[in-house]
XYZ file of N, CA, C and O in Angstrom:
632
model
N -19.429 -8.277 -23.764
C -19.128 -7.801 -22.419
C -18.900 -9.003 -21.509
O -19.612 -10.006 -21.469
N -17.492 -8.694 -20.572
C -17.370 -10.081 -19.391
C -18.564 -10.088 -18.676
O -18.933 -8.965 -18.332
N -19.351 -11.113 -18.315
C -19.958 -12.204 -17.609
C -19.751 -11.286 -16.145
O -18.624 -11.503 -15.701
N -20.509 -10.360 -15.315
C -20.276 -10.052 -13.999
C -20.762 -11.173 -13.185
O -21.635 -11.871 -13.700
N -20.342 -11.477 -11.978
C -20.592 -12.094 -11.104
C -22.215 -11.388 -10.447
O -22.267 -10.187 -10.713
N -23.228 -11.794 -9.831
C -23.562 -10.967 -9.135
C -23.351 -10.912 -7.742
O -23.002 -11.808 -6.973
N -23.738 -9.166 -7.429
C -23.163 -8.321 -6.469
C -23.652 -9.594 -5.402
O -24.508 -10.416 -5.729
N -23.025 -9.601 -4.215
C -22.801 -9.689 -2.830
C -23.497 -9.077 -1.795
O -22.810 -8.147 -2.218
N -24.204 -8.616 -0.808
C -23.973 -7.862 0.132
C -23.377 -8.335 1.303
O -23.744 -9.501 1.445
N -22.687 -8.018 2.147
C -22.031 -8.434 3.266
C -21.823 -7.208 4.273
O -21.653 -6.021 3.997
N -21.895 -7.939 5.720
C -22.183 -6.618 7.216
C -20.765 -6.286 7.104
O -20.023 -7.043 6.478
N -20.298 -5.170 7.680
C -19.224 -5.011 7.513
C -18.923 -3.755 8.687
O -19.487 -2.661 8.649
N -18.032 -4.118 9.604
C -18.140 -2.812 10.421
C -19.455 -2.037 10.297
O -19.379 -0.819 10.130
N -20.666 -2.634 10.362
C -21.985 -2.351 10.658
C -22.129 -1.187 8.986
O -22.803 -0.157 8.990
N -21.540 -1.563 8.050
C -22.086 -0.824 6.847
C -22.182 -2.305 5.484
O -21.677 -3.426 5.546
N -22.770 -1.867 4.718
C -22.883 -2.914 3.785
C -22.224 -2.612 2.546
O -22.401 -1.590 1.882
N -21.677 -3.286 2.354
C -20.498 -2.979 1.125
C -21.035 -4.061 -0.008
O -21.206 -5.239 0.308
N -21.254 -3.645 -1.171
C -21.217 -4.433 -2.465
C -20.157 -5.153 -2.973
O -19.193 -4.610 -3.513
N -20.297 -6.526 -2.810
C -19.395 -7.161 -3.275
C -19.662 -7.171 -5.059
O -20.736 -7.323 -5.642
N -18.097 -6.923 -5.736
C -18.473 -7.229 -7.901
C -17.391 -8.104 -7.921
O -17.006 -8.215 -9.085
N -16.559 -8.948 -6.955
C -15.683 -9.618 -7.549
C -14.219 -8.679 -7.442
O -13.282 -9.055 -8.147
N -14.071 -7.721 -6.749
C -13.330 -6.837 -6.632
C -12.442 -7.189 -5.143
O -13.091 -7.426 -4.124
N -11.132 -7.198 -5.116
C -10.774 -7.037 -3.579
C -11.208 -6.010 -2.790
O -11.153 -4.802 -3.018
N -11.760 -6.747 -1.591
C -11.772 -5.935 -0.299
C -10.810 -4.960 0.240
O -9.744 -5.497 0.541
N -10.854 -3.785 0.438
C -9.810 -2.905 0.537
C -10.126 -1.867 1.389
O -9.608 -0.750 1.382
N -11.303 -2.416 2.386
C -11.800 -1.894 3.507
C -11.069 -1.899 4.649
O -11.085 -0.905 5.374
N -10.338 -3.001 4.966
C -9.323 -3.023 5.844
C -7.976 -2.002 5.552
O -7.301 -1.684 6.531
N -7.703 -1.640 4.592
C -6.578 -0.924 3.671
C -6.812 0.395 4.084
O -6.072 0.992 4.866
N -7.967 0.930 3.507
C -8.766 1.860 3.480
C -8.635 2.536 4.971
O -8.410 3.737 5.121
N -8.761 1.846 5.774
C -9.399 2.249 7.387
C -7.929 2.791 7.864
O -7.648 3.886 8.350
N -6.906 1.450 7.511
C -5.566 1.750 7.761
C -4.790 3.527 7.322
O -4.015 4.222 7.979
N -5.427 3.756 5.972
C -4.997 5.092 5.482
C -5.671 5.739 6.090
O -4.967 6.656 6.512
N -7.075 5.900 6.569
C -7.300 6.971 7.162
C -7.133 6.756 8.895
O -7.869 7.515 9.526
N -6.353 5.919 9.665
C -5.611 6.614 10.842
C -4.283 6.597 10.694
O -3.640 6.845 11.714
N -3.590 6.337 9.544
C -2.573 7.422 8.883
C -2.548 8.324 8.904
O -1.744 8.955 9.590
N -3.510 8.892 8.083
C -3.671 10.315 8.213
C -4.260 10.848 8.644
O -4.587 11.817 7.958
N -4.796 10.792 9.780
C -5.393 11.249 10.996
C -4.082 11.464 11.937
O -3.941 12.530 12.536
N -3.113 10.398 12.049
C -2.584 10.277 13.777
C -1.000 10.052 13.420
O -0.085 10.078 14.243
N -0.850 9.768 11.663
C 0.880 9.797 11.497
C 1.603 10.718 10.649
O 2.789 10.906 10.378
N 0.651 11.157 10.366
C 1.406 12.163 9.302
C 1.496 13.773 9.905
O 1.300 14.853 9.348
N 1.824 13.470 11.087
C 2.478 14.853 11.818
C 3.850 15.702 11.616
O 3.990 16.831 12.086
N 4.643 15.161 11.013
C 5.630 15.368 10.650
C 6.038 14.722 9.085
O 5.470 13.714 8.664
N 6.895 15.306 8.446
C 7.120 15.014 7.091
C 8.179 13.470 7.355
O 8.336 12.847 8.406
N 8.727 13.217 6.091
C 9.638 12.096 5.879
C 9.420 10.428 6.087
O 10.300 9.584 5.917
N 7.813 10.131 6.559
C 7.772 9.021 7.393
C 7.215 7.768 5.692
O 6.482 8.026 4.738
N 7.887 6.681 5.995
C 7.269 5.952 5.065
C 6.507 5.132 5.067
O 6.604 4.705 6.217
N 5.611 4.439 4.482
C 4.240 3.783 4.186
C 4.963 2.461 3.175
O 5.683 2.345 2.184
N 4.272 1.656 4.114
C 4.547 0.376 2.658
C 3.430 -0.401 3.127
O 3.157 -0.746 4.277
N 2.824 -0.619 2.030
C 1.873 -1.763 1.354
C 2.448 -3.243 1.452
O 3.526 -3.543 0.940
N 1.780 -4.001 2.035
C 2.379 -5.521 1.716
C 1.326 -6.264 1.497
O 1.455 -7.488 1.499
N 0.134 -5.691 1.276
C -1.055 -6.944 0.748
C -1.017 -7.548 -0.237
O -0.170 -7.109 -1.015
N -1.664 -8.544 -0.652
C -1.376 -8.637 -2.150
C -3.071 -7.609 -2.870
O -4.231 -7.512 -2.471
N -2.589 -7.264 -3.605
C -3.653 -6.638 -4.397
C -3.446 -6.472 -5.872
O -2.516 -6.877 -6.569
N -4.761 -5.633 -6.269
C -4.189 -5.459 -8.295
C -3.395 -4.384 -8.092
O -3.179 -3.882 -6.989
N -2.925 -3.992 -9.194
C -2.222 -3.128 -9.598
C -2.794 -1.817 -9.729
O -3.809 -1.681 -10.413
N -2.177 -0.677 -9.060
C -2.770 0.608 -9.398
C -3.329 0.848 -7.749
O -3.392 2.045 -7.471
N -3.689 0.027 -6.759
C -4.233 -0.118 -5.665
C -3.339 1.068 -4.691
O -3.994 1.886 -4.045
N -1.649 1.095 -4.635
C -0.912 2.142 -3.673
C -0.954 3.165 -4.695
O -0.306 4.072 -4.172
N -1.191 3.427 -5.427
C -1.071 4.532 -6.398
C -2.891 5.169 -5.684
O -2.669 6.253 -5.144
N -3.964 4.920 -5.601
C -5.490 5.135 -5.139
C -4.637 5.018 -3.746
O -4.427 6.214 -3.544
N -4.091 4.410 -2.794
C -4.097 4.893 -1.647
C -2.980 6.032 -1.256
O -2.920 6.674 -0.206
N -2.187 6.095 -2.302
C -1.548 7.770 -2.280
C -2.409 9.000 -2.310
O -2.076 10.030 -1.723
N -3.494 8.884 -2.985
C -4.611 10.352 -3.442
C -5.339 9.935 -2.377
O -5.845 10.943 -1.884
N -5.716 8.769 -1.644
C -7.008 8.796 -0.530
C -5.737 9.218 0.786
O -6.286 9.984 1.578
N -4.289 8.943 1.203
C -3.579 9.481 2.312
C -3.739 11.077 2.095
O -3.929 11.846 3.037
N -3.646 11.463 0.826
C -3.139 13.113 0.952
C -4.929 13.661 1.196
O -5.244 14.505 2.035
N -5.692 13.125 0.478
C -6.730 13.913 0.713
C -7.129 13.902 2.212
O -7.150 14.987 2.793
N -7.487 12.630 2.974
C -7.614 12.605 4.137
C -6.846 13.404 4.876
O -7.385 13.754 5.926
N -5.255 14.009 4.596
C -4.344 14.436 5.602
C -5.173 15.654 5.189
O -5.908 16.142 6.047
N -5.134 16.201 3.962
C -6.028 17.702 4.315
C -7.339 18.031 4.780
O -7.774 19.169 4.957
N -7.913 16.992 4.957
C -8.872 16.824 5.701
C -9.276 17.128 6.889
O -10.111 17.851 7.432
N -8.129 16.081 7.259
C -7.709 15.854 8.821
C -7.022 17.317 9.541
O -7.108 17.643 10.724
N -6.338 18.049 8.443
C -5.543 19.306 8.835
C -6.919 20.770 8.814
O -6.941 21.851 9.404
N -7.614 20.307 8.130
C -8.318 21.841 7.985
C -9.526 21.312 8.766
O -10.610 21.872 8.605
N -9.410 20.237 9.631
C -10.368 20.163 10.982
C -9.871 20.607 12.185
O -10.323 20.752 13.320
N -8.631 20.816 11.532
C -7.515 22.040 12.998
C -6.731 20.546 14.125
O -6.007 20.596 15.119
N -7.391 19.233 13.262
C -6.262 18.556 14.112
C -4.990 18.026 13.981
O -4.212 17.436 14.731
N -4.985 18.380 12.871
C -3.008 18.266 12.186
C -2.693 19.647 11.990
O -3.387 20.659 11.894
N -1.284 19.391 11.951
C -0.588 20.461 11.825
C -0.583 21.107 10.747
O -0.550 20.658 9.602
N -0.638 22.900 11.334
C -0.265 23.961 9.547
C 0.645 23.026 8.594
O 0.425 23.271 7.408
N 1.243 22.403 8.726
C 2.292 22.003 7.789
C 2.017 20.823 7.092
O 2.777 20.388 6.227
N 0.611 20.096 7.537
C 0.079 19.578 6.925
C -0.386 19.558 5.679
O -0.201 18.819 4.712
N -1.313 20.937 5.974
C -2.894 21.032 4.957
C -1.406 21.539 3.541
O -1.508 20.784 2.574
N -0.419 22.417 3.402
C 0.278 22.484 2.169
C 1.189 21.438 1.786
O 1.779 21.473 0.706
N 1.318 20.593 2.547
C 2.491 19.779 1.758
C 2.345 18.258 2.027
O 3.320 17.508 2.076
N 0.715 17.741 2.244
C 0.358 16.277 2.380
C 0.524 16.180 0.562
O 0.234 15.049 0.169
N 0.873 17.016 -0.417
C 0.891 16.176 -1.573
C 2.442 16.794 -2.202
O 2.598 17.191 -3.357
N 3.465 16.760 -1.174
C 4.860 17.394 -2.037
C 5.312 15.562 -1.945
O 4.810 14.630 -1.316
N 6.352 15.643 -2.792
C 6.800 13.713 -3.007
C 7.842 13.674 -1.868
O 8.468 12.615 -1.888
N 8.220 14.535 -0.859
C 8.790 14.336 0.260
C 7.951 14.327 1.905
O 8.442 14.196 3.026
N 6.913 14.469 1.591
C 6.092 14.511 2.714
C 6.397 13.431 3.405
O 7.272 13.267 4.255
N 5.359 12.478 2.841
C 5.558 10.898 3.059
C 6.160 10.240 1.802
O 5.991 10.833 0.737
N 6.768 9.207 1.810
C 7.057 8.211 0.781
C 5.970 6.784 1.126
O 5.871 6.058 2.114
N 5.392 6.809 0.051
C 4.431 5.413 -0.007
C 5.171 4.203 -1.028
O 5.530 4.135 -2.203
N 5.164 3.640 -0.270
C 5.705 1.969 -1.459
C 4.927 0.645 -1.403
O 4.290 0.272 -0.418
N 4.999 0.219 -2.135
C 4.408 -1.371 -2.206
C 5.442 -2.474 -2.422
O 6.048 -2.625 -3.483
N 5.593 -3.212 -1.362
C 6.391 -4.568 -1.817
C 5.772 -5.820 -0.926
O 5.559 -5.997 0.273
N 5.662 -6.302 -1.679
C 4.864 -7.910 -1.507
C 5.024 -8.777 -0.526
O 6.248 -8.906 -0.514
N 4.531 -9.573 0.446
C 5.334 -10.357 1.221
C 5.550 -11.673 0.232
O 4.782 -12.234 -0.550
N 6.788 -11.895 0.569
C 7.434 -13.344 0.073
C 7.968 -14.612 0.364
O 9.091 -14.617 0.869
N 7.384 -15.738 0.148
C 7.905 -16.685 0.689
C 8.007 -18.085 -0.315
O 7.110 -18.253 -1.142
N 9.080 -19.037 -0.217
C 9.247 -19.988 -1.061
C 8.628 -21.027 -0.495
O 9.297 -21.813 0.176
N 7.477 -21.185 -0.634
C 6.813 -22.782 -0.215
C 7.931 -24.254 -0.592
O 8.533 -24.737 -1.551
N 7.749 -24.456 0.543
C 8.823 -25.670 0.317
C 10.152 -25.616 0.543
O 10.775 -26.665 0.700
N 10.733 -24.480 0.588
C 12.071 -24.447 0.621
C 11.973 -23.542 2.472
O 11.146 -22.752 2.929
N 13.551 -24.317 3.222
C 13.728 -24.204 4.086
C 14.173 -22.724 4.339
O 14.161 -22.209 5.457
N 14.618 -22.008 3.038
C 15.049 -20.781 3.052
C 14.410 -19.818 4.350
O 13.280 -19.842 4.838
N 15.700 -18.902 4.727
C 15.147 -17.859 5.883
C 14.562 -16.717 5.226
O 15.221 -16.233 4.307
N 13.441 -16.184 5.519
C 12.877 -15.246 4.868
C 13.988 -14.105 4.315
O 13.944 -13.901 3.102
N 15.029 -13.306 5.131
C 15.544 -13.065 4.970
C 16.692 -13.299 3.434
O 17.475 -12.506 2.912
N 16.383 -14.526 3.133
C 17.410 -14.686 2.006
C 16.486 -14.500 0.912
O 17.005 -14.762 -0.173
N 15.383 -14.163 0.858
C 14.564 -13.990 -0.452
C 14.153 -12.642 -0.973
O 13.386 -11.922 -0.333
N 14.802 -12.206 -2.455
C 14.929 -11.575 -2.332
C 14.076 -10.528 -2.056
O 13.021 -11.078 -1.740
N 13.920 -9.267 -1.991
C 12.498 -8.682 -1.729
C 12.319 -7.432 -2.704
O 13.077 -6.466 -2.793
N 11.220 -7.656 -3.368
C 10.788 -6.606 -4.513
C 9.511 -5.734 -3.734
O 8.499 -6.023 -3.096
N 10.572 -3.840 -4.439
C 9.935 -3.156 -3.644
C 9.984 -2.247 -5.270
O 10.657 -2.416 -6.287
N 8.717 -1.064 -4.811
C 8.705 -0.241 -6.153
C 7.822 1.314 -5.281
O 7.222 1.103 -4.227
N 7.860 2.559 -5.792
C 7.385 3.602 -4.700
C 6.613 4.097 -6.134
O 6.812 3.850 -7.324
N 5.486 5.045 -5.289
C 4.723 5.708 -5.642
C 5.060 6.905 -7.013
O 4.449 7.424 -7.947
N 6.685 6.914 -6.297
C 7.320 7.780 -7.160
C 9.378 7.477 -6.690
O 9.676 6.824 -5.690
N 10.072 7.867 -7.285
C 11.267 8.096 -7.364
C 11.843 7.818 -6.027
O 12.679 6.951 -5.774
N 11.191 8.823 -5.035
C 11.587 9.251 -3.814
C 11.511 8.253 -2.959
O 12.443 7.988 -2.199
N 10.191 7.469 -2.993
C 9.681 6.756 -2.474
C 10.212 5.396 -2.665
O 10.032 4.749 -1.634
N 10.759 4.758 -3.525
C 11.090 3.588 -4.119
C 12.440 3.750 -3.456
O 12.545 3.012 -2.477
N 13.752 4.669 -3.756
C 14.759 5.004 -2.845
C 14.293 4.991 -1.145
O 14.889 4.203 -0.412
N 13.444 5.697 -0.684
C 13.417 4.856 1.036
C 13.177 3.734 1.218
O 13.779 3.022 2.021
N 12.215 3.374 0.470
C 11.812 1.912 1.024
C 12.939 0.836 0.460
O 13.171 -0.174 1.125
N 13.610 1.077 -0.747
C 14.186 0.172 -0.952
C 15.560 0.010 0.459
O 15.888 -1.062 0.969
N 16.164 1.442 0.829
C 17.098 1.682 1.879
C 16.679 1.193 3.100
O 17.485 0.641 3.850
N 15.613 1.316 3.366
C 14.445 0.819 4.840
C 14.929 -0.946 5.048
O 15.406 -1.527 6.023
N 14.517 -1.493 3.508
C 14.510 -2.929 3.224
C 15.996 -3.835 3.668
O 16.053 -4.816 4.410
N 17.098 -3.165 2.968
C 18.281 -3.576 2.929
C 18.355 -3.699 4.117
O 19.127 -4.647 4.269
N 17.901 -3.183 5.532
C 18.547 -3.606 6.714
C 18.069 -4.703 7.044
O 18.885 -5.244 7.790
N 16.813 -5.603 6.836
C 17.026 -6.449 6.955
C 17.333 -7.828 5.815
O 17.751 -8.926 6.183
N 17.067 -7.512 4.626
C 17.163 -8.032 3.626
C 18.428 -8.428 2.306
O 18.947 -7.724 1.440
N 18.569 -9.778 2.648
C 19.904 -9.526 1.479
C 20.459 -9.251 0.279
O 21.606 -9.141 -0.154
N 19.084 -9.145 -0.260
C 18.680 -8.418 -1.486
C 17.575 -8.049 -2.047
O 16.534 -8.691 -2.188
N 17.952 -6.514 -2.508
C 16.428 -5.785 -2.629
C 16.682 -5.370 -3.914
O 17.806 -5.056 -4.307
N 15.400 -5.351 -4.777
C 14.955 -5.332 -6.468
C 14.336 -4.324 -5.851
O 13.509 -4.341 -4.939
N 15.097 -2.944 -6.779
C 13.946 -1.930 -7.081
C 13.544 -1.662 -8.066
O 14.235 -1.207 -8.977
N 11.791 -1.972 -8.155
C 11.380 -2.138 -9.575
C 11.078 -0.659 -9.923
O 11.286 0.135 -9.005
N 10.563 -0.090 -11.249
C 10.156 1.449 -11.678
C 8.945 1.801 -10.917
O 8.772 3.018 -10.852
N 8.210 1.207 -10.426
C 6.695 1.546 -9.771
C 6.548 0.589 -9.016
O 7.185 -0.463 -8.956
N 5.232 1.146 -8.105
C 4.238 0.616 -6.982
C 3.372 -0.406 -8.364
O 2.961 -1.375 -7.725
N 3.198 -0.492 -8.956
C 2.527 -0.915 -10.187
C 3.094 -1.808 -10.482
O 2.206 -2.546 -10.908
N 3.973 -2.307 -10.571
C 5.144 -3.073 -10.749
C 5.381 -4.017 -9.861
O 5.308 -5.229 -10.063
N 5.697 -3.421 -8.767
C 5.150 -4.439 -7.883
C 4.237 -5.268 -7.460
O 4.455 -6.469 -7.298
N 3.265 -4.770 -7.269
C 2.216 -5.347 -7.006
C 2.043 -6.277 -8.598
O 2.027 -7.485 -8.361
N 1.923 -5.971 -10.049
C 1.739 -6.550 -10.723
C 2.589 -8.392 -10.696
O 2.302 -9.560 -10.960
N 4.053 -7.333 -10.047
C 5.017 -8.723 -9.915
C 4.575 -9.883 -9.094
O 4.786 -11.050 -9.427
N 3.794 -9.425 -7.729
C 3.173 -10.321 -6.725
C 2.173 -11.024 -7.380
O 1.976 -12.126 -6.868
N 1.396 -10.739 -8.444
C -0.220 -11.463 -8.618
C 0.692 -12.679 -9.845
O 0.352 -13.860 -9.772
N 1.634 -12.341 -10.737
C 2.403 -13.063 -11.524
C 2.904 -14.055 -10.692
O 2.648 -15.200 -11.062
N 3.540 -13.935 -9.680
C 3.754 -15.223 -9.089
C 3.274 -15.507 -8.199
O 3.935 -16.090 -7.339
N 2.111 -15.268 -8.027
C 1.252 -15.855 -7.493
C 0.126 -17.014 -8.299
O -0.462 -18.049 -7.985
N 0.240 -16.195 -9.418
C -0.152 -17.670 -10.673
C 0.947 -18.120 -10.707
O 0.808 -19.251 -10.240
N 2.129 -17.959 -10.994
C 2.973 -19.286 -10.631
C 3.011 -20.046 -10.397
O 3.231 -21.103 -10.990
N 2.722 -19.684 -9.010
C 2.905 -21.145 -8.075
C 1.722 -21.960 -8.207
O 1.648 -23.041 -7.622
């Protein structure tokens, strides 16, 4: 068995969270739930991830947005149209794409290219369309999984 680190405790917005060597995803976390509390009033709106994290991370904050939105809806403060369709793949589109930058090179952010991947099908098509306006070229990878996997790879890279 791997060698665990031992646990951590640390204050945290006045709660104590166990650190195992795991990213922090409390800040993430907080973010999805006034998402879905205060944006998911209407269908079509998209979500993108740009932290770096492991893999599988926007895929867990897809099931923690929809649950919270029904949450949030059968406390009577979102809309009927909420509580049935916070989990159809057109509600929201969630994606993950990485922020990127070439250390060392004078390049404008803009010219690099930018790798994006969605939760699902739907999702990977907005965000990649979202991207292109400002970006001169956008990689759409098969998954949110993908992405993010692509970010931690070159991030040992470098």
């Amino acid at each position: 068995t791997p060698i665990q680190p031992p646990p951590q405790k640390r204050q945290e917005r006045g709660q104590e969270r166990e650190i195992r060597g795991l990213p922090d995803l409390s800040y993430v976390e907080s973010a999805v739930g006034m998402i879905a509390a205060h944006g998911l009033d209407r269908s079509g709106k998209l979500i993108v991830l740009e932290s770096t994290t492991y893999p599988g991370t926007t895929a867990k904050m897809r099931s923690l947005l929809e649950l919270r939105a029904r949450e949030h809806a059968k406390k009577g403060s979102g809309s009927d149209d909420t509580v049935g369709r916070a989990e159809d793949d057109d509600y929201f589109f969630l994606a993950f794409s990485p922020e990127r930058v070439d250390p060392g090179n004078d390049m404008p952010i803009e010219a690099i290219p930018k790798l994006v991947g969605g939760t699902n099908c739907a999702s990977g098509d907005v965000a990649m369309h979202f991207y292109r306006t400002t970006f001169e070229e956008v990689v759409l990878l098969s998954s949110a999984e993908a992405a993010e996997a692509a970010k931690l790879v070159e991030n040992v890279y470098r």
